[in-house]
Amino acid sequence: MRTSYAVAIVAVFTSMIIGSDFALAGIANFKLMDTFVFIVAYAFGFKPGAAVAVLSETVWSVVSPWGQAGELAPFLIGGELLFAFAGWAASKVWGAERKAVSPTAIFIGATLTICAFLWDLETNAAVGLLGGAKSLAAYLGYEAMGVPFMIPHELGDFALGMLFAPVAILMVSRFRKVV
Amino acid sequence: MAVLLVTSSVALLYYTKYQQEVTNNENYIGDLDSALNSYRSLSNSFNASLQDYNETLSLLTSAVADLNTSTPAYGDASIALATLWKDYQALDSASGRRAIVYEVNMLLDFGNGTRRWYNDTSIQPGWNGYVVTLVLLDGRVQATWYPQYGEHYVTGLGGVSDTQSDYWFLLTYNKTASWQVAQLGADDISMFNDTTIGWVYCPENSNYAPTCALP
């Protein structure tokens, strides 16, 4: 992939993620970031997906209306790379998406849900770490308290992964052929 | 001749006195104008200070809503916020005007028969359910801040903390559905005029729903 093309892809998707994050800020734990990162990695490979993940999460960690993520930011950024890896791995398993509606859509939704679950586990553990947790029980406490927030995040990712990601991957793949 | 002389002298005396009084009066008017200008300037400064106070409160509220709850700054700020808000309202009332506030209600049900109502309580527009709870309870809220979700998990209110079996549940109220367990966290509940929220402390069932009767 040409460098200018890759930069354009990363810039466009990062902008869309930040814009949509602000637009959806009023809806609890429902964001397009995970799905977009997955889509970019699926359609263009791991590196552009990872670049979008790192850039968008870094920007969001600073400009989020809920305040800066501070010390938690590296954990959020690291966790977001999961979606890039999953997108790239999924493209190797399922290949180019040819239909907007297919059984694969459920698997894409499930993949995003698993990634969201791992991201939640990792970031909740980080909250515990930064909050001074010193025992396994304390960490489990932080994980348990995070459950009410994890559920809408994972349900949202499943819905977007099943309904939006296959269509978006198809559209992006067609756009790629034109370019 | 003598009468004319006396009358003229008296008239001259009174004219002199009159002139003195006129001069004094002009001085008083000047002083009053000066005092009035000073008062207007002071009043403008007071109103500007109140505006700054209001903005500072908004900034402090935003900071408290986003601060890691384990930091000392959060503890100090959350306690100070309630006091500052009360002081601001008193000052605002003394200024003769009334700031735009919302009147909200909050119920705290301790699950042992003790219920505490905070009725028609003034809040600043823009506060969410968490900030309202924090201010009404004078900062006596235990919570864990999850920055990645923009949410607090509340673990204690008014000196009563969650245990292995009992937890604080957030409730919302409307006239048609009465009390319902909130589907959103306190941070996501926007508070408007006449909004009513409640907190109930009771055990939960296997579906993580409160087992006690809602108010």
Short mmCIF file of C-alpha atoms in Angstrom, two decimals:
data_model
loop_
_atom_site.label_atom_id
_atom_site.label_comp_id
_atom_site.label_asym_id
_atom_site.label_seq_id
_atom_site.Cartn_x
_atom_site.Cartn_y
_atom_site.Cartn_z
CA MET A 1 0.00 0.00 0.00
CA ARG A 2 1.32 3.43 -0.93
CA THR A 3 2.31 5.60 2.03
CA SER A 4 0.08 8.52 1.02
CA TYR A 5 -2.85 6.13 0.64
CA ALA A 6 -2.20 4.59 4.06
CA VAL A 7 -1.91 8.04 5.68
CA ALA A 8 -5.19 9.10 4.08
CA ILE A 9 -6.95 5.95 5.31
CA VAL A 10 -5.64 6.45 8.85
CA ALA A 11 -6.53 10.16 8.86
CA VAL A 12 -10.05 9.64 7.51
CA PHE A 13 -10.94 6.83 9.90
CA THR A 14 -9.37 8.55 12.91
CA SER A 15 -11.41 11.68 12.14
CA MET A 16 -14.58 9.64 11.75
CA ILE A 17 -13.94 7.90 15.05
CA ILE A 18 -13.35 11.12 17.01
CA GLY A 19 -16.35 12.80 15.37
CA SER A 20 -18.63 9.85 16.07
CA ASP A 21 -17.32 9.56 19.64
CA PHE A 22 -18.44 13.12 20.32
CA ALA A 23 -21.73 12.55 18.51
CA LEU A 24 -22.43 9.43 20.58
CA ALA A 25 -21.11 10.81 23.88
CA GLY A 26 -24.66 11.01 25.22
CA ILE A 27 -25.24 7.27 24.76
CA ALA A 28 -23.63 5.29 27.55
CA ASN A 29 -20.72 3.11 26.42
CA PHE A 30 -21.78 2.97 22.79
CA LYS A 31 -18.98 3.93 20.42
CA LEU A 32 -17.99 3.23 16.82
CA MET A 33 -14.26 3.26 17.63
CA ASP A 34 -13.88 -0.50 18.14
CA THR A 35 -15.84 -1.32 14.99
CA PHE A 36 -13.96 1.16 12.83
CA VAL A 37 -10.57 -0.12 14.02
CA PHE A 38 -11.71 -3.66 13.26
CA ILE A 39 -12.96 -2.62 9.80
CA VAL A 40 -9.71 -0.85 8.88
CA ALA A 41 -7.61 -3.82 9.99
CA TYR A 42 -9.93 -6.23 8.15
CA ALA A 43 -9.90 -4.27 4.91
CA PHE A 44 -6.37 -2.78 4.88
CA GLY A 45 -4.27 -4.89 7.23
CA PHE A 46 -2.90 -4.78 10.75
CA LYS A 47 -0.64 -1.73 10.44
CA PRO A 48 -3.29 0.78 9.29
CA GLY A 49 -5.71 -0.72 11.84
CA ALA A 50 -3.16 -0.36 14.62
CA ALA A 51 -2.36 3.19 13.55
CA VAL A 52 -6.05 4.12 13.66
CA ALA A 53 -6.38 2.42 17.06
CA VAL A 54 -3.40 4.22 18.60
CA LEU A 55 -4.19 7.62 17.12
CA SER A 56 -7.91 7.66 17.82
CA GLU A 57 -7.60 6.32 21.36
CA THR A 58 -4.76 8.75 22.12
CA VAL A 59 -6.79 11.73 20.90
CA TRP A 60 -9.94 10.54 22.69
CA SER A 61 -7.98 10.02 25.91
CA VAL A 62 -7.20 13.73 25.86
CA VAL A 63 -10.29 15.40 24.41
CA SER A 64 -13.00 13.19 25.89
CA PRO A 65 -15.85 15.22 27.44
CA TRP A 66 -15.51 13.05 30.58
CA GLY A 67 -12.00 14.36 31.18
CA GLN A 68 -8.52 13.15 30.36
CA ALA A 69 -7.76 9.48 30.88
CA GLY A 70 -4.34 10.36 32.33
CA GLU A 71 -2.36 7.36 33.53
CA LEU A 72 -5.03 5.01 32.18
CA ALA A 73 -4.42 6.14 28.57
CA PRO A 74 -1.62 3.62 27.76
CA PHE A 75 -3.91 0.79 28.87
CA LEU A 76 -6.78 2.07 26.73
CA ILE A 77 -4.48 2.42 23.71
CA GLY A 78 -2.91 -1.01 24.26
CA GLY A 79 -6.35 -2.58 24.63
CA GLU A 80 -7.58 -0.99 21.42
CA LEU A 81 -4.84 -2.82 19.51
CA LEU A 82 -6.81 -5.99 20.25
CA PHE A 83 -9.46 -4.87 17.77
CA ALA A 84 -6.81 -4.22 15.11
CA PHE A 85 -5.32 -7.66 15.65
CA ALA A 86 -8.77 -9.27 15.59
CA GLY A 87 -9.69 -7.46 12.38
CA TRP A 88 -6.51 -8.57 10.67
CA ALA A 89 -6.89 -12.17 11.92
CA ALA A 90 -10.55 -12.25 10.90
CA SER A 91 -9.67 -11.18 7.35
CA LYS A 92 -7.26 -14.13 7.15
CA VAL A 93 -9.99 -16.52 8.31
CA TRP A 94 -13.03 -15.23 6.43
CA GLY A 95 -11.33 -13.47 3.49
CA ALA A 96 -12.86 -10.64 1.53
CA GLU A 97 -16.44 -9.98 2.54
CA ARG A 98 -18.77 -10.30 -0.45
CA LYS A 99 -22.19 -9.99 1.13
CA ALA A 100 -23.60 -7.40 3.48
CA VAL A 101 -25.86 -10.01 5.09
CA SER A 102 -24.35 -13.42 5.75
CA PRO A 103 -23.77 -15.85 8.63
CA THR A 104 -20.25 -14.43 8.90
CA ALA A 105 -21.83 -11.25 10.29
CA ILE A 106 -22.71 -13.10 13.51
CA PHE A 107 -19.11 -14.28 13.86
CA ILE A 108 -17.83 -10.76 13.28
CA GLY A 109 -20.21 -9.53 15.97
CA ALA A 110 -19.05 -12.29 18.31
CA THR A 111 -15.39 -11.49 17.60
CA LEU A 112 -15.95 -7.84 18.48
CA THR A 113 -17.80 -8.86 21.65
CA ILE A 114 -14.88 -11.04 22.76
CA CYS A 115 -12.45 -8.21 22.05
CA ALA A 116 -14.67 -5.77 23.98
CA PHE A 117 -14.77 -8.23 26.89
CA LEU A 118 -10.97 -8.53 26.92
CA TRP A 119 -10.62 -4.74 26.59
CA ASP A 120 -12.99 -4.30 29.55
CA LEU A 121 -11.09 -6.86 31.63
CA GLU A 122 -7.77 -5.21 30.87
CA THR A 123 -8.89 -1.63 31.48
CA ASN A 124 -10.81 -2.51 34.66
CA ALA A 125 -7.67 -4.23 35.96
CA ALA A 126 -5.76 -1.06 35.09
CA VAL A 127 -8.27 1.01 37.09
CA GLY A 128 -7.60 -1.37 39.99
CA LEU A 129 -3.85 -1.07 39.54
CA LEU A 130 -4.02 2.72 39.51
CA GLY A 131 -6.53 2.69 42.36
CA GLY A 132 -4.08 0.83 44.58
CA ALA A 133 -5.43 -2.75 44.41
CA LYS A 134 -2.91 -5.11 45.97
CA SER A 135 -4.63 -8.48 46.04
CA LEU A 136 -6.45 -10.73 43.58
CA ALA A 137 -9.68 -10.15 45.53
CA ALA A 138 -9.25 -6.39 45.15
CA TYR A 139 -8.72 -6.76 41.41
CA LEU A 140 -11.77 -8.99 41.14
CA GLY A 141 -13.72 -6.34 43.03
CA TYR A 142 -12.76 -3.72 40.44
CA GLU A 143 -13.76 -6.15 37.66
CA ALA A 144 -17.10 -6.88 39.34
CA MET A 145 -17.92 -3.21 39.84
CA GLY A 146 -17.19 -2.61 36.16
CA VAL A 147 -19.72 -5.24 35.00
CA PRO A 148 -22.68 -2.81 34.68
CA PHE A 149 -20.57 -0.68 32.34
CA MET A 150 -19.12 -3.65 30.43
CA ILE A 151 -22.50 -5.05 29.38
CA PRO A 152 -23.68 -2.11 27.22
CA HIS A 153 -20.18 -1.84 25.73
CA GLU A 154 -20.15 -5.50 24.69
CA LEU A 155 -23.77 -5.52 23.50
CA GLY A 156 -23.10 -2.39 21.46
CA ASP A 157 -20.01 -3.92 19.89
CA PHE A 158 -21.94 -7.11 19.05
CA ALA A 159 -24.74 -5.16 17.36
CA LEU A 160 -22.34 -2.94 15.43
CA GLY A 161 -20.12 -5.91 14.52
CA MET A 162 -23.07 -7.88 13.20
CA LEU A 163 -25.03 -5.15 11.46
CA PHE A 164 -22.60 -2.40 10.55
CA ALA A 165 -19.16 -3.97 10.15
CA PRO A 166 -19.98 -6.38 7.23
CA VAL A 167 -21.65 -3.57 5.27
CA ALA A 168 -18.80 -1.18 5.99
CA ILE A 169 -16.17 -3.77 5.06
CA LEU A 170 -17.99 -4.40 1.77
CA MET A 171 -18.19 -0.67 1.01
CA VAL A 172 -14.57 -0.04 1.93
CA SER A 173 -13.43 -3.02 -0.16
CA ARG A 174 -15.30 -1.66 -3.21
CA PHE A 175 -13.82 1.78 -2.63
CA ARG A 176 -10.40 0.19 -2.44
CA LYS A 177 -10.89 -1.41 -5.88
CA VAL A 178 -11.82 1.99 -7.36
CA VAL A 179 -8.72 3.62 -5.87
CA MET B 1 -33.77 104.09 60.33
CA ALA B 2 -32.80 101.81 63.21
CA VAL B 3 -35.48 99.29 62.18
CA LEU B 4 -34.23 99.36 58.60
CA LEU B 5 -30.64 98.81 59.78
CA VAL B 6 -31.61 95.85 62.00
CA THR B 7 -33.77 94.31 59.30
CA SER B 8 -31.01 94.71 56.73
CA SER B 9 -28.46 93.14 59.11
CA VAL B 10 -30.75 90.18 59.80
CA ALA B 11 -31.44 89.79 56.08
CA LEU B 12 -27.72 89.87 55.34
CA LEU B 13 -27.04 87.31 58.07
CA TYR B 14 -29.69 84.97 56.78
CA TYR B 15 -28.51 85.42 53.18
CA THR B 16 -24.99 84.49 54.27
CA LYS B 17 -26.35 81.42 56.12
CA TYR B 18 -28.44 80.50 53.06
CA GLN B 19 -25.37 80.68 50.81
CA GLN B 20 -23.44 78.47 53.24
CA GLU B 21 -26.27 75.92 53.25
CA VAL B 22 -26.42 75.95 49.47
CA THR B 23 -22.68 75.30 49.33
CA ASN B 24 -22.99 72.51 51.92
CA ASN B 25 -25.91 71.05 50.00
CA GLU B 26 -23.88 71.01 46.78
CA ASN B 27 -21.06 69.29 48.64
CA TYR B 28 -23.48 66.68 49.99
CA ILE B 29 -24.88 66.11 46.49
CA GLY B 30 -21.33 65.67 45.19
CA ASP B 31 -20.54 63.23 47.98
CA LEU B 32 -23.78 61.33 47.33
CA ASP B 33 -23.01 61.13 43.59
CA SER B 34 -19.55 59.88 44.38
CA ALA B 35 -20.95 57.32 46.85
CA LEU B 36 -23.55 56.24 44.29
CA ASN B 37 -20.83 55.73 41.68
CA SER B 38 -18.79 53.74 44.18
CA TYR B 39 -21.86 51.66 45.04
CA ARG B 40 -22.57 51.01 41.35
CA SER B 41 -18.96 50.04 40.79
CA LEU B 42 -19.06 47.78 43.86
CA SER B 43 -22.34 46.26 42.71
CA ASN B 44 -20.89 45.58 39.26
CA SER B 45 -17.80 44.03 40.84
CA PHE B 46 -20.02 41.91 43.10
CA ASN B 47 -22.07 40.70 40.14
CA ALA B 48 -18.89 39.98 38.17
CA SER B 49 -17.52 38.09 41.19
CA LEU B 50 -20.76 36.11 41.43
CA GLN B 51 -20.47 35.26 37.74
CA ASP B 52 -16.87 34.15 38.31
CA TYR B 53 -18.04 32.17 41.35
CA ASN B 54 -20.67 30.49 39.22
CA GLU B 55 -18.12 29.59 36.53
CA THR B 56 -15.68 28.34 39.17
CA LEU B 57 -18.41 26.14 40.61
CA SER B 58 -19.11 24.73 37.14
CA LEU B 59 -15.41 24.00 36.64
CA LEU B 60 -15.13 22.42 40.08
CA THR B 61 -18.21 20.29 39.36
CA SER B 62 -16.67 19.10 36.08
CA ALA B 63 -13.42 18.32 37.87
CA VAL B 64 -15.16 16.38 40.64
CA ALA B 65 -17.18 14.44 38.06
CA ASP B 66 -13.99 13.37 36.24
CA LEU B 67 -11.44 13.00 39.04
CA ASN B 68 -10.16 9.63 40.16
CA THR B 69 -12.12 9.04 43.37
CA SER B 70 -9.10 7.63 45.18
CA THR B 71 -7.17 10.92 44.93
CA PRO B 72 -7.11 13.27 47.94
CA ALA B 73 -8.08 16.14 45.63
CA TYR B 74 -11.37 14.39 44.88
CA GLY B 75 -12.16 13.98 48.58
CA ASP B 76 -11.42 17.63 49.35
CA ALA B 77 -13.24 18.97 46.31
CA SER B 78 -16.34 16.83 46.78
CA ILE B 79 -16.75 18.02 50.38
CA ALA B 80 -16.03 21.65 49.45
CA LEU B 81 -18.44 21.60 46.53
CA ALA B 82 -21.56 21.31 48.70
CA THR B 83 -20.46 24.18 50.97
CA LEU B 84 -19.48 26.40 48.05
CA TRP B 85 -22.81 25.77 46.35
CA LYS B 86 -24.73 26.78 49.50
CA ASP B 87 -22.57 29.92 49.89
CA TYR B 88 -23.10 30.81 46.26
CA GLN B 89 -26.86 30.55 46.60
CA ALA B 90 -26.80 32.76 49.72
CA LEU B 91 -24.67 35.40 47.98
CA ASP B 92 -26.81 35.24 44.88
CA SER B 93 -29.95 35.71 46.93
CA ALA B 94 -28.36 38.68 48.75
CA SER B 95 -27.65 40.34 45.40
CA GLY B 96 -31.40 40.60 44.83
CA ARG B 97 -31.42 38.48 41.70
CA ARG B 98 -31.98 34.77 41.30
CA ALA B 99 -29.67 32.56 39.31
CA ILE B 100 -31.16 30.02 36.93
CA VAL B 101 -31.44 26.80 38.92
CA TYR B 102 -33.37 23.58 38.63
CA GLU B 103 -35.43 22.23 41.53
CA VAL B 104 -34.96 18.46 41.90
CA ASN B 105 -35.90 15.78 44.42
CA MET B 106 -33.87 12.89 45.76
CA LEU B 107 -34.81 10.02 48.04
CA LEU B 108 -32.34 8.09 50.11
CA ASP B 109 -33.83 4.81 51.39
CA PHE B 110 -31.52 3.04 53.84
CA GLY B 111 -33.57 -0.17 53.65
CA ASN B 112 -34.21 -0.26 57.41
CA GLY B 113 -37.23 2.02 57.40
CA THR B 114 -35.16 5.19 57.34
CA ARG B 115 -35.93 7.40 54.38
CA ARG B 116 -34.45 10.80 53.78
CA TRP B 117 -36.02 13.14 51.22
CA TYR B 118 -34.25 16.09 49.65
CA ASN B 119 -37.21 17.97 48.15
CA ASP B 120 -37.14 20.95 45.78
CA THR B 121 -33.42 21.23 46.12
CA SER B 122 -31.74 23.80 43.91
CA ILE B 123 -29.05 22.54 41.57
CA GLN B 124 -27.03 24.11 38.81
CA PRO B 125 -28.32 23.27 35.31
CA GLY B 126 -26.03 20.66 33.75
CA TRP B 127 -25.42 18.58 36.85
CA ASN B 128 -25.92 14.86 36.43
CA GLY B 129 -27.32 12.37 38.94
CA TYR B 130 -23.91 11.65 40.41
CA VAL B 131 -23.00 15.30 41.06
CA VAL B 132 -26.44 15.97 42.55
CA THR B 133 -26.02 13.02 44.92
CA LEU B 134 -22.53 14.19 45.83
CA VAL B 135 -23.66 17.75 46.61
CA LEU B 136 -26.84 16.80 48.50
CA LEU B 137 -24.91 14.35 50.68
CA ASP B 138 -22.14 16.90 51.38
CA GLY B 139 -19.57 14.73 49.61
CA ARG B 140 -20.38 11.59 51.64
CA VAL B 141 -20.34 9.35 48.57
CA GLN B 142 -18.01 6.41 48.06
CA ALA B 143 -17.44 5.51 44.44
CA THR B 144 -14.94 4.13 41.97
CA TRP B 145 -14.32 6.17 38.83
CA TYR B 146 -14.02 4.30 35.55
CA PRO B 147 -12.59 6.88 33.09
CA GLN B 148 -12.89 4.53 30.11
CA TYR B 149 -16.68 4.47 30.50
CA GLY B 150 -17.10 7.95 32.01
CA GLU B 151 -18.98 6.35 34.91
CA HIS B 152 -18.83 6.06 38.70
CA TYR B 153 -19.72 2.83 40.46
CA VAL B 154 -21.27 3.99 43.73
CA THR B 155 -20.39 1.79 46.70
CA GLY B 156 -21.50 3.92 49.64
CA LEU B 157 -23.88 6.76 50.44
CA GLY B 158 -24.32 8.82 53.58
CA GLY B 159 -21.91 6.65 55.54
CA VAL B 160 -23.50 3.32 54.56
CA SER B 161 -21.34 1.13 52.34
CA ASP B 162 -22.10 -1.87 50.13
CA THR B 163 -21.59 -5.26 51.75
CA GLN B 164 -21.40 -8.82 50.40
CA SER B 165 -25.20 -8.94 50.38
CA ASP B 166 -26.54 -5.37 50.32
CA TYR B 167 -25.96 -2.75 47.66
CA TRP B 168 -27.09 0.74 46.71
CA PHE B 169 -29.45 0.75 43.72
CA LEU B 170 -30.22 3.87 41.73
CA LEU B 171 -33.91 4.50 40.97
CA THR B 172 -35.66 6.85 38.62
CA TYR B 173 -39.19 8.14 39.07
CA ASN B 174 -41.94 9.27 36.77
CA LYS B 175 -45.65 9.71 37.40
CA THR B 176 -46.79 6.92 35.08
CA ALA B 177 -44.27 4.20 35.93
CA SER B 178 -43.54 5.32 39.50
CA TRP B 179 -40.17 4.05 40.78
CA GLN B 180 -37.98 1.96 38.45
CA VAL B 181 -34.44 0.65 38.79
CA ALA B 182 -32.33 2.98 36.63
CA GLN B 183 -31.15 1.54 33.33
CA LEU B 184 -28.28 4.03 33.29
CA GLY B 185 -25.56 4.95 35.74
CA ALA B 186 -25.92 8.12 37.83
CA ASP B 187 -23.44 9.92 35.56
CA ASP B 188 -25.74 9.36 32.58
CA ILE B 189 -28.87 10.69 34.25
CA SER B 190 -29.51 14.28 33.24
CA MET B 191 -31.22 16.32 35.92
CA PHE B 192 -33.89 18.82 34.90
CA ASN B 193 -36.55 20.78 36.75
CA ASP B 194 -38.68 18.40 38.85
CA THR B 195 -36.50 15.36 38.11
CA THR B 196 -36.72 12.83 40.92
CA ILE B 197 -34.15 10.15 41.61
CA GLY B 198 -33.75 7.74 44.47
CA TRP B 199 -31.21 5.44 46.03
CA VAL B 200 -32.28 2.30 47.85
CA TYR B 201 -30.04 0.04 49.93
CA CYS B 202 -31.07 -3.60 49.83
CA PRO B 203 -30.06 -7.15 48.86
CA GLU B 204 -30.05 -8.27 45.23
CA ASN B 205 -31.33 -11.43 43.57
CA SER B 206 -29.54 -13.66 41.07
CA ASN B 207 -30.49 -11.22 38.28
CA TYR B 208 -28.74 -8.40 40.13
CA ALA B 209 -32.12 -6.73 40.79
CA PRO B 210 -33.10 -5.37 44.22
CA THR B 211 -35.17 -7.79 46.27
CA CYS B 212 -36.73 -5.17 48.52
CA ALA B 213 -39.96 -3.36 47.68
CA LEU B 214 -39.32 -0.13 45.84
CA PRO B 215 -40.63 3.02 47.58
#
